[in-house]
Tab-separated table of C-alpha atoms in Angstrom:
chain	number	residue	atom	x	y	z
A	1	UNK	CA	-2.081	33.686	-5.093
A	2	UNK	CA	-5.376	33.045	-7.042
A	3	UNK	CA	-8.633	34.735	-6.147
A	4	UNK	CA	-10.973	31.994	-4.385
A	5	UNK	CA	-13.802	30.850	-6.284
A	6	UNK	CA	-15.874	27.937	-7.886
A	7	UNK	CA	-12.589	27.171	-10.547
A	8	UNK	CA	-10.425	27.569	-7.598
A	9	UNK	CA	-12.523	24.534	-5.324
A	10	UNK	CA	-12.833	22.562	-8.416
A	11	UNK	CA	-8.804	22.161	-9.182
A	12	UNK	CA	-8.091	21.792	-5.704
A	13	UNK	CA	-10.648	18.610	-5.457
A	14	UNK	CA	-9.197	17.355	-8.657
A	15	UNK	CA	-5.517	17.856	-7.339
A	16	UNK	CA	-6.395	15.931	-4.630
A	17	UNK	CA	-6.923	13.014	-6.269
A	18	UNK	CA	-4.432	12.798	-8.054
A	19	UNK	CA	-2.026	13.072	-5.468
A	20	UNK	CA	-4.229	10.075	-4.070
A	21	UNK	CA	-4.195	7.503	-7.482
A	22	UNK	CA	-1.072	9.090	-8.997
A	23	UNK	CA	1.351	8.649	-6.007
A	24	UNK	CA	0.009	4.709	-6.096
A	25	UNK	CA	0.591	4.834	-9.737
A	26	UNK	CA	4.745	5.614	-9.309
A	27	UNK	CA	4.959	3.351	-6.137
A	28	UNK	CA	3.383	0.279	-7.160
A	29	UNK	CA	2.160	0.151	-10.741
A	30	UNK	CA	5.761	1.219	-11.975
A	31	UNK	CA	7.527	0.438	-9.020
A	32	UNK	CA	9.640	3.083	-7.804
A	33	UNK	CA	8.938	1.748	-4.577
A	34	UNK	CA	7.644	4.214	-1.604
A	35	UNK	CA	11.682	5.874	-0.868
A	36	UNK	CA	11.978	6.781	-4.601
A	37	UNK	CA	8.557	8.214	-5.626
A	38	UNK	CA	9.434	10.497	-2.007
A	39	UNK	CA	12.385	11.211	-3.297
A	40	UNK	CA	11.185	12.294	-6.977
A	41	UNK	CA	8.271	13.960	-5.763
A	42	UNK	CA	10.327	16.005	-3.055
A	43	UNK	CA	12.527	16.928	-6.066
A	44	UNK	CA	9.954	17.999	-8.492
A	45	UNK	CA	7.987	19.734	-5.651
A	46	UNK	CA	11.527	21.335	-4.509
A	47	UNK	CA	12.087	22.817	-8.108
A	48	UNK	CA	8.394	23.794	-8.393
A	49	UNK	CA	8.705	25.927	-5.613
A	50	UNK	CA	11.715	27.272	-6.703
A	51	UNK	CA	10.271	28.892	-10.127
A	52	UNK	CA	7.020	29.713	-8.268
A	53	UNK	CA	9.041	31.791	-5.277
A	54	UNK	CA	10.815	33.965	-7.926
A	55	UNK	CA	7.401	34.443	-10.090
A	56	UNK	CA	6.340	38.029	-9.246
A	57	UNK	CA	2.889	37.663	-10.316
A	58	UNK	CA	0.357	35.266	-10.067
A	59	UNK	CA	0.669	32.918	-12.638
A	60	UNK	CA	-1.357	29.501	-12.486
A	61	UNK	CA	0.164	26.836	-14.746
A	62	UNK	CA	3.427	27.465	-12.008
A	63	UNK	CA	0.922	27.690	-9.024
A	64	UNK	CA	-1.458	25.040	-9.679
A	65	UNK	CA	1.807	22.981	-10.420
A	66	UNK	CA	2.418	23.499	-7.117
A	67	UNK	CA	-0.422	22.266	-5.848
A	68	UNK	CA	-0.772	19.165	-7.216
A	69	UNK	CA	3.161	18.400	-6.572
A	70	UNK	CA	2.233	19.111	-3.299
A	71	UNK	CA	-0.721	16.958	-3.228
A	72	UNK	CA	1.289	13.794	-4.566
A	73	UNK	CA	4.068	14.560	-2.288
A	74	UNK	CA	2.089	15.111	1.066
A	75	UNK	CA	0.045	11.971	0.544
A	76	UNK	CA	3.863	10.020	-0.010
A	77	UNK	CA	4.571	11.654	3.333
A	78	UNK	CA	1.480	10.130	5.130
A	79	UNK	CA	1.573	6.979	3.711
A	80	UNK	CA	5.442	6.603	4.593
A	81	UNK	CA	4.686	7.380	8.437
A	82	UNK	CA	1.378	4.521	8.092
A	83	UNK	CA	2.953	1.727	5.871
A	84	UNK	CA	6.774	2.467	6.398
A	85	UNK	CA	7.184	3.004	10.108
A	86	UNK	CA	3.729	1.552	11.162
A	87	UNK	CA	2.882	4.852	12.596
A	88	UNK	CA	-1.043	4.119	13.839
A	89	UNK	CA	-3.563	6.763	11.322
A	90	UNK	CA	-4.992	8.282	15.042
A	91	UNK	CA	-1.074	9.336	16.011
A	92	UNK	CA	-0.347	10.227	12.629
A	93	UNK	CA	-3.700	12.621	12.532
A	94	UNK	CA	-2.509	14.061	16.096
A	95	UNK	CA	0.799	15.410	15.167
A	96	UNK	CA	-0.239	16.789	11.689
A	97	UNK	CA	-3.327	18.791	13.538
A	98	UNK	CA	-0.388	19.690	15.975
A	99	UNK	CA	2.371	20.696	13.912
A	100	UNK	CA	-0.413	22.593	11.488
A	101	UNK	CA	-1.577	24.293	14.402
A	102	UNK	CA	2.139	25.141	15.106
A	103	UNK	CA	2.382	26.647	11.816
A	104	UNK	CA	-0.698	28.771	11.998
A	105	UNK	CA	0.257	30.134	15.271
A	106	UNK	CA	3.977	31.759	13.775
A	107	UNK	CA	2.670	32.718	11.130
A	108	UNK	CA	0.268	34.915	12.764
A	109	UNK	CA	2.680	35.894	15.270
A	110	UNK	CA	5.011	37.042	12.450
A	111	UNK	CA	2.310	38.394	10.203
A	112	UNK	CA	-1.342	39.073	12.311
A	113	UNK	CA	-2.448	37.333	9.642
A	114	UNK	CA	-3.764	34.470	8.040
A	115	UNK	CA	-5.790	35.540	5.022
A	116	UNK	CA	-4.726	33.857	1.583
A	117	UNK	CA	-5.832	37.813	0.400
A	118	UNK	CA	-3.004	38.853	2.486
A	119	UNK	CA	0.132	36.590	0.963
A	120	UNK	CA	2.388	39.492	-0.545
A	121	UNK	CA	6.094	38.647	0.560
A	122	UNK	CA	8.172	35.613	0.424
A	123	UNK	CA	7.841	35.412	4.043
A	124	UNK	CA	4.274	34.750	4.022
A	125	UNK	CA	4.292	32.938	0.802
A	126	UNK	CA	6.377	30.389	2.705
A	127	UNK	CA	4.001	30.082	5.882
A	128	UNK	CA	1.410	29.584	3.041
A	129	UNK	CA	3.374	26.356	1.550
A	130	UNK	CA	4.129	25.447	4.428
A	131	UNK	CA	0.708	25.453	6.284
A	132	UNK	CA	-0.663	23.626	2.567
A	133	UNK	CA	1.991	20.634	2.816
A	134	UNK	CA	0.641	19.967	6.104
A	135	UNK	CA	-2.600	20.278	5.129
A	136	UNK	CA	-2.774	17.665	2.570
A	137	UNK	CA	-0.682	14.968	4.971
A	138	UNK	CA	-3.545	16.194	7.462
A	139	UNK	CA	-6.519	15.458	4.930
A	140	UNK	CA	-4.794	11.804	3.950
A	141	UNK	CA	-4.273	10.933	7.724
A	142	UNK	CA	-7.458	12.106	9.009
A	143	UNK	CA	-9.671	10.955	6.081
A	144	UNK	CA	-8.164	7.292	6.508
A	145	UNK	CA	-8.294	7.318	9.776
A	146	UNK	CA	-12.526	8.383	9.637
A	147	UNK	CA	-12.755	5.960	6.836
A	148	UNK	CA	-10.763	3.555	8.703
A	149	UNK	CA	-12.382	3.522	12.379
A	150	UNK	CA	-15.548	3.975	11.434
A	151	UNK	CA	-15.983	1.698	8.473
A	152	UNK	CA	-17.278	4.083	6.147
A	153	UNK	CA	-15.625	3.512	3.014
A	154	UNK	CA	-15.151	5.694	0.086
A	155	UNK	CA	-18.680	6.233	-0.863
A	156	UNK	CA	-19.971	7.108	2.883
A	157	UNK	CA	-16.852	9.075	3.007
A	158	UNK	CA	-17.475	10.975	-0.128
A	159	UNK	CA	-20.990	11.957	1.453
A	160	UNK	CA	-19.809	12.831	5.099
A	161	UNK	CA	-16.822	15.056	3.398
A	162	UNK	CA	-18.739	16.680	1.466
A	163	UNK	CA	-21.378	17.350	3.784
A	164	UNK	CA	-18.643	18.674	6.204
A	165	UNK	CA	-17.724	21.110	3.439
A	166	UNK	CA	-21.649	22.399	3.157
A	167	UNK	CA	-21.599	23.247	6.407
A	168	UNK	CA	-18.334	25.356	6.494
A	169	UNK	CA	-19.806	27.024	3.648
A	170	UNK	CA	-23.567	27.601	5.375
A	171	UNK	CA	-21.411	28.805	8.658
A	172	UNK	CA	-19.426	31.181	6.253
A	173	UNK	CA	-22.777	32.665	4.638
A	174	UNK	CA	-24.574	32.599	8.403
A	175	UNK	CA	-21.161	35.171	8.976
A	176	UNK	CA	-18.466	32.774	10.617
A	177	UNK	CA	-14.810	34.205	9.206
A	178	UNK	CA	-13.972	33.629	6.127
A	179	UNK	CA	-10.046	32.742	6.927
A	180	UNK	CA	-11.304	30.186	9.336
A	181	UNK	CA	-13.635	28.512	7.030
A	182	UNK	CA	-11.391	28.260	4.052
A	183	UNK	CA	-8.827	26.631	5.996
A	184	UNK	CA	-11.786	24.116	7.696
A	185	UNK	CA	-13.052	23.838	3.321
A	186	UNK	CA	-8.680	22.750	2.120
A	187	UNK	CA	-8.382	20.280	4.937
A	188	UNK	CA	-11.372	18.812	4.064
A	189	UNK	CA	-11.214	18.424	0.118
A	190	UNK	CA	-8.220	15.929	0.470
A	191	UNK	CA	-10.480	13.106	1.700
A	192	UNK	CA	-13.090	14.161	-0.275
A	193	UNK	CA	-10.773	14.255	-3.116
A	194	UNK	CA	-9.550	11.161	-2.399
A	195	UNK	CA	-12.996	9.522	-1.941
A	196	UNK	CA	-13.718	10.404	-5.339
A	197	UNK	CA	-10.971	8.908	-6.591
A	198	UNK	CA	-11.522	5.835	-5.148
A	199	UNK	CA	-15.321	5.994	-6.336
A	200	UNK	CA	-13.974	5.979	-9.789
A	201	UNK	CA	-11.075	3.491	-9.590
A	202	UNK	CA	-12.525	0.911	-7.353
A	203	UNK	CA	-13.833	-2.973	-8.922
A	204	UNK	CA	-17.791	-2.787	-9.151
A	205	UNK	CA	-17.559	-5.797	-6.670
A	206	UNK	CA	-16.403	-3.195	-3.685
A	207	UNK	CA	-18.978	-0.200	-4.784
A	208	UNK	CA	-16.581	1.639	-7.152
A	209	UNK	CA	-16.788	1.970	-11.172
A	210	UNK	CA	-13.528	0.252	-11.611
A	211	UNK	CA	-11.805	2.887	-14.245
A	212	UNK	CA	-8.386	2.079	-12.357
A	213	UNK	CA	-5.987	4.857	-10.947
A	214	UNK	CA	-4.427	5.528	-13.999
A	215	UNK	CA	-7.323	6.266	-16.078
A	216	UNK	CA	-8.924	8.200	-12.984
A	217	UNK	CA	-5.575	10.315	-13.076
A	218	UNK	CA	-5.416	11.431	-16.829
A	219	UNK	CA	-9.247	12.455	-16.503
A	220	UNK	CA	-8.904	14.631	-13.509
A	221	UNK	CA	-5.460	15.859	-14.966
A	222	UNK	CA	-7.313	16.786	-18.178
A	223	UNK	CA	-9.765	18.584	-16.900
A	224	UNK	CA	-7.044	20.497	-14.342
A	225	UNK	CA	-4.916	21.813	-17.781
A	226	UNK	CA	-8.159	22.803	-19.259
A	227	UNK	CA	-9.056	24.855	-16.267
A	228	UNK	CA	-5.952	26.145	-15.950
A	229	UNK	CA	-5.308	26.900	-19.371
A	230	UNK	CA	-8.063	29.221	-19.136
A	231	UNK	CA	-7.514	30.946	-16.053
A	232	UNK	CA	-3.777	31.512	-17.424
A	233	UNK	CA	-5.461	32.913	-20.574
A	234	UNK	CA	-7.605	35.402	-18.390
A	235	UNK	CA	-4.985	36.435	-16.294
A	236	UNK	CA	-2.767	37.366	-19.804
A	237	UNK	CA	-5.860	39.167	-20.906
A	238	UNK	CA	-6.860	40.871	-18.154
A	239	UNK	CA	-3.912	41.278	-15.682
A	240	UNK	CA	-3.831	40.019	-12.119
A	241	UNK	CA	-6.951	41.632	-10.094
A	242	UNK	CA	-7.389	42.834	-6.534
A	243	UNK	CA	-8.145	40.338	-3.969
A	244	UNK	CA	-11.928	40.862	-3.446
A	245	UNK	CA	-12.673	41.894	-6.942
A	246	UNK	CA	-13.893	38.535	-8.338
A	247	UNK	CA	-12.671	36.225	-10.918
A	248	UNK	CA	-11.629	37.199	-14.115
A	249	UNK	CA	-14.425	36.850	-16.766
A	250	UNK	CA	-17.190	37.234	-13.844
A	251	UNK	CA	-18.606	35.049	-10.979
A	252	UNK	CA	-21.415	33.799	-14.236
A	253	UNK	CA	-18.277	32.594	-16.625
A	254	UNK	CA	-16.206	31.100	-13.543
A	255	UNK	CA	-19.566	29.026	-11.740
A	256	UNK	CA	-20.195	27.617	-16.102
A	257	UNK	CA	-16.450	26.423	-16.578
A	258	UNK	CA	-16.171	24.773	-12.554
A	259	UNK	CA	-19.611	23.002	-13.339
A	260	UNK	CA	-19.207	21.857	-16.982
A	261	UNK	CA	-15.655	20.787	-16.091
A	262	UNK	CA	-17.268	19.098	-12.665
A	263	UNK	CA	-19.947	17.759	-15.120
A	264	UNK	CA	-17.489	16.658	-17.544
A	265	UNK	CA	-15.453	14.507	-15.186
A	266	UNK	CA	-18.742	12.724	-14.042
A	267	UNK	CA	-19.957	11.882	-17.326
A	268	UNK	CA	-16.752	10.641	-19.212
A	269	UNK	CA	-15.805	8.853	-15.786
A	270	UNK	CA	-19.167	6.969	-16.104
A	271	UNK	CA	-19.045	6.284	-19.376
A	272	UNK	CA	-15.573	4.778	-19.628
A	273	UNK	CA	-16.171	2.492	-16.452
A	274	UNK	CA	-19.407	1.222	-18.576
A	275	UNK	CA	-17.371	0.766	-21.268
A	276	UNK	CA	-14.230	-0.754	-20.094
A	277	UNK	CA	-14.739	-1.072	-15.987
A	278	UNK	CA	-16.638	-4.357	-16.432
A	279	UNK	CA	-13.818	-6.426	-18.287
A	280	UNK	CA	-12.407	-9.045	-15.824
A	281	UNK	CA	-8.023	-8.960	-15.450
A	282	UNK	CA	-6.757	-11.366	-18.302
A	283	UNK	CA	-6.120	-14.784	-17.347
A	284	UNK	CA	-8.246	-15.396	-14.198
A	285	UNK	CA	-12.346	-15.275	-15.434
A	286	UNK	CA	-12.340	-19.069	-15.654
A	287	UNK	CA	-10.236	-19.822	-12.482
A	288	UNK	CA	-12.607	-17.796	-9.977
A	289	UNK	CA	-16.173	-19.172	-11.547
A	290	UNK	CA	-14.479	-22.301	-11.450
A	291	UNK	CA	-13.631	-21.524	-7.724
A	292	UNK	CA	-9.867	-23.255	-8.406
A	293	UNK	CA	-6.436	-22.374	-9.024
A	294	UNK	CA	-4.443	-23.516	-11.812
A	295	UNK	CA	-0.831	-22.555	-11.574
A	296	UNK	CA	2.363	-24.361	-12.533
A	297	UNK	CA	6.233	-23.493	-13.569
A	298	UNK	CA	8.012	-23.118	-16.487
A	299	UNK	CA	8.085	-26.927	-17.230
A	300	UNK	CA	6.138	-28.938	-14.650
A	301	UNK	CA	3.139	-30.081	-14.541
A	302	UNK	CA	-0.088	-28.286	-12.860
A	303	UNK	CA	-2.082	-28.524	-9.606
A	304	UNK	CA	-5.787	-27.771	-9.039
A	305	UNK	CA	-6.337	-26.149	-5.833
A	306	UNK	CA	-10.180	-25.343	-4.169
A	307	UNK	CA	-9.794	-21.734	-2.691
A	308	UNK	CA	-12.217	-20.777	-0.237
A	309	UNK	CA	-11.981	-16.549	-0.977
A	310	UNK	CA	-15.183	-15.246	0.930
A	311	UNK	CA	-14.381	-13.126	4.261
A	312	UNK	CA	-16.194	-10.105	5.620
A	313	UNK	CA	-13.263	-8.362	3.379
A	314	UNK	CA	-15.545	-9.662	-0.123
A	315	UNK	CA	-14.356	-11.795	-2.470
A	316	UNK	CA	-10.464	-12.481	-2.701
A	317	UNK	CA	-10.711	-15.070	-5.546
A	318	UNK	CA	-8.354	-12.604	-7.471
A	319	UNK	CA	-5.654	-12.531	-4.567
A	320	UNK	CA	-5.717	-16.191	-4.413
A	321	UNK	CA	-4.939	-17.361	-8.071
A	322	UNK	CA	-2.161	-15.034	-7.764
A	323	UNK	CA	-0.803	-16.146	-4.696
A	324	UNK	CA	-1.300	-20.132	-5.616
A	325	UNK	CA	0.238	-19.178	-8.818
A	326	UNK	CA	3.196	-17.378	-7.316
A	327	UNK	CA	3.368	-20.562	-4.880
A	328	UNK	CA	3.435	-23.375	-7.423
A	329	UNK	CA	6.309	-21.251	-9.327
A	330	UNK	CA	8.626	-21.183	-5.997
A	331	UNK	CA	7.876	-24.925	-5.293
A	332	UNK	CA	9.299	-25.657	-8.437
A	333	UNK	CA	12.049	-23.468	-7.933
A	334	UNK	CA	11.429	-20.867	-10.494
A	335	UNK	CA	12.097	-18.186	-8.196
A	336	UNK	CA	12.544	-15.446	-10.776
A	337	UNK	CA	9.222	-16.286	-12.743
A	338	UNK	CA	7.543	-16.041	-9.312
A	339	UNK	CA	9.301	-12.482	-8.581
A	340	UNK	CA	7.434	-11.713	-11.526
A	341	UNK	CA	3.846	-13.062	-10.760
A	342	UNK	CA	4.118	-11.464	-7.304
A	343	UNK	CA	3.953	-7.991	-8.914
A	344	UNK	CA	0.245	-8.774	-9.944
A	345	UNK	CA	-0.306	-9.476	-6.433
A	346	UNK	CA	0.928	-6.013	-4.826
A	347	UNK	CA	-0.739	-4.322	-7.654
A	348	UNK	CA	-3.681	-5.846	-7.228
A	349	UNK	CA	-4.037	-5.845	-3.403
A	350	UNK	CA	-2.832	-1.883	-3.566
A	351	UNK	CA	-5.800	-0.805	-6.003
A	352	UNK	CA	-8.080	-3.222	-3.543
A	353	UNK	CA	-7.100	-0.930	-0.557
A	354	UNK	CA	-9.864	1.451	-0.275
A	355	UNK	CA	-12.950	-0.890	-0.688
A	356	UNK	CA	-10.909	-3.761	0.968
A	357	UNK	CA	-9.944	-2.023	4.691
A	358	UNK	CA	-12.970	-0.250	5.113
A	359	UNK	CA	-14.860	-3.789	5.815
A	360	UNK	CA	-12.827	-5.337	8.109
A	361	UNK	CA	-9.230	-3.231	8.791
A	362	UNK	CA	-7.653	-6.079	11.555
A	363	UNK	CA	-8.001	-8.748	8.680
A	364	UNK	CA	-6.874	-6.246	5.945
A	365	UNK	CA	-4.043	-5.413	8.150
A	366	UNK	CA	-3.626	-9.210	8.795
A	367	UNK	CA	-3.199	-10.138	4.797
A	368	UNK	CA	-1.433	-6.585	4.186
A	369	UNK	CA	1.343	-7.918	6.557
A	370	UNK	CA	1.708	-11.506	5.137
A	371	UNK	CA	1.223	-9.650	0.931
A	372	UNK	CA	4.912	-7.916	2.376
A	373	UNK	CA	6.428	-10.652	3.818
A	374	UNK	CA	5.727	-12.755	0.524
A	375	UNK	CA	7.370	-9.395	-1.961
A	376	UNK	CA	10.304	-8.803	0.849
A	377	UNK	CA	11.206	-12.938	0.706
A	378	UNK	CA	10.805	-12.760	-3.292
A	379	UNK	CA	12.871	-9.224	-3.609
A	380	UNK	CA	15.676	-9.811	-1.526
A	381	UNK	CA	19.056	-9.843	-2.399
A	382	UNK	CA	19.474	-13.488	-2.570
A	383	UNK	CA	15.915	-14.641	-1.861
A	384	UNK	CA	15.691	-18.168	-0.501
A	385	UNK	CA	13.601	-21.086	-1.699
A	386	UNK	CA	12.261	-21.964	1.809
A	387	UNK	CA	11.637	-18.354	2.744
A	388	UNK	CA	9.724	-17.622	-0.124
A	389	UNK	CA	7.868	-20.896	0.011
A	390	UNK	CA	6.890	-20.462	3.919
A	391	UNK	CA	5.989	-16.689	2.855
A	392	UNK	CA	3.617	-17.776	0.458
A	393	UNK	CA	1.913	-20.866	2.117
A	394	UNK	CA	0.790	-18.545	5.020
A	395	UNK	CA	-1.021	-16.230	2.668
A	396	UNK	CA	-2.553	-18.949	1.002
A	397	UNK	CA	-3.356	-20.483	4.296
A	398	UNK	CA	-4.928	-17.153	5.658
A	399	UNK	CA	-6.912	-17.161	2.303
A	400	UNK	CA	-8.313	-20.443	2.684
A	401	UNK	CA	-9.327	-19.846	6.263
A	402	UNK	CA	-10.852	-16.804	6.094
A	403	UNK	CA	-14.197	-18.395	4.450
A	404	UNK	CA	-17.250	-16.957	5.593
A	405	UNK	CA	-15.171	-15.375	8.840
């Protein structure tokens, strides 16, 4: 296990997102669909685990691994329990607390123990896996659900997170135990994490700096290897200290590489969303300041349509050319050209999420539901003209009648 310091918070923060963006990336952008990225991820994590259980030192490119694998995979499991089997955030935030709590309480019946310092057989490395796994699906459940009920969104989150974490850490220094308050400090940095993340990939028009979850993840990822490249070249050098001893180089060296790679992070995040976060998506500048939609099949003619986008979610112009577009394809029986289009859509509306359902979550909720029922109608087996027509005119519908509500 690593010694836990400034490097040590750092990665764990920037693991965190990525399991946030990078789990949206294989589910959506690529579309593996929720069932296969679970099923990938389980079997990465699965192997993973497997090298790291017969390591006999600490070594971090195999532990910090690990970690993020875990990250990814323990988000997947959260968001299978909300969006798969409509389990409510609050329930969802419940059992993880429970079944975390049931966790800590054998492993310090088997061990009297719960100190990271301590973790020096299999038996307690596992108890430590375990207890992180649930930890991150705690984090994602519990920071969506704060986010969620409270309509904080990511930026308010970000703040209340991390002020949560200054606390644990003025309770530590004021002498409250330290195995208590780094467990309090890893729940917490998923949603902060994941706040973050959102700050960066979010459209300007919801708060964010719009540098998209792909982007987002190769920064953060970059910045991981570089960390971890040099804490793998310490540990070579200098062997695997004593728990208590302090990092490798010196607490000076490891509080200069956690900021400048912190620093780093901001800056080229910043600079890349002024560079490239204010270009609009390709193809629909001129339909939303024209406040129409201009879609048509393969072959027919098109239709104008007014939109009326504005809700207490913001502005869904984007949504709406989609959907009219989609619409106009299936009228004219183009079917597989509106499959297609409709992947814009759940892209789209996925990425939306976090500035989106923070506003107003019943009417999120209310679009989320009818976004499905247009992609299950289009992606079935044998989809149906009048199915995927019906699909599609209630969306639009909802769209239109949402103005100013």
């Amino acid at each position: 296990m690593p010694a836990i310091t400034a490097t040590f918070w750092v990665i764990k923060v920037l693991s965190t997102t990525i399991g946030e963006t990078f789990a949206d990336y294989l589910a959506v952008n690529v579309g593996l669909g929720p069932l296969v990225t679970d099923a990938v991820m389980f079997v990465l994590l699965a192997a993973a685990l497997v090298v790291q259980f017969r390591t006999r030192r600490y070594t971090p490119w195999i532990y910090w691994l690990c970690v993020v694998l875990v990250s990814i995979f323990g988000t997947q499991v959260t968001d299978f329990f909300t969006d798969t089997l409509g389990v409510p955030l609050a329930v969802s935030t419940v059992v993880f607390s429970v079944l975390l709590a049931v966790v800590f309480a054998v492993w310090y019946r088997q061990e009297r123990t719960l100190a990271i310092a301590s973790i020096n057989t299999p038996r307690r490395e596992g108890f430590y896996w375990a207890a992180i796994l649930t930890t991150f699906a705690l984090g994602t459940a519990a920071g969506d659900f704060a986010t969620e009920a409270l309509n904080l969104g990511f930026r308010n989150g970000a703040l209340l997170f991390g002020g949560l974490i200054l606390v644990t850490w003025i309770a530590l220094r004021l002498g409250a135990g330290q195995v208590l308050t780094f467990w309090i400090a890893y729940v917490l940095t998923r949603p902060l994490g994941a706040s973050l993340g959102d700050l960066l990939t979010q459209d300007k028009d919801l708060g964010g700096l719009a540098l998209g979850a792909s982007a987002t993840s190769l920064l953060f990822l970059a910045a991981i290897v570089v960390l971890v490249v040099r804490e793998q070249v310490l540990v070579s050098r200098h062997g695997v200290v004593d728990k208590g001893a302090g990092p490798r180089g010196g607490h000076r060296w490891d509080y200069a590489w956690a900021g400048a790679a912190a620093l780093a992070v901001a800056v080229a995040g910043f600079g890349l969303s002024v560079a490239y976060g204010s270009q609009p998506a390709a193809g629909t500048q001129a339909d939303v300041a024209q406040n129409t939609v201009t879609a048509g099949a393969s072959g027919s003619s098109t239709a104008a349509r007014p939109v009326h986008p504005t809700t207490k979610l913001g502005n869904l112009s984007k949504f709406a050319v989609i959907v009219a577009d989609v619409k106009a394809k299936v009228t004219g029986n183009d079917l597989v050209a509106a499959k297609t289009r409709v992947k814009d859509l759940e892209v789209a509306w996925d990425d939306a999420e976090a500035g989106l359902k923070p506003r107003d979550a019943t009417k999120w909720h209310q679009v989320d539901d009818q976004v499905d029922a247009v992609l299950t109608a289009l992606r079935a087996a044998h989809p149906a003209q009048a199915d995927c027509a019906s699909a599609a005119a209630e969306l639009m519908n909802t769209l239109n009648t949402f103005d100013g509500v």
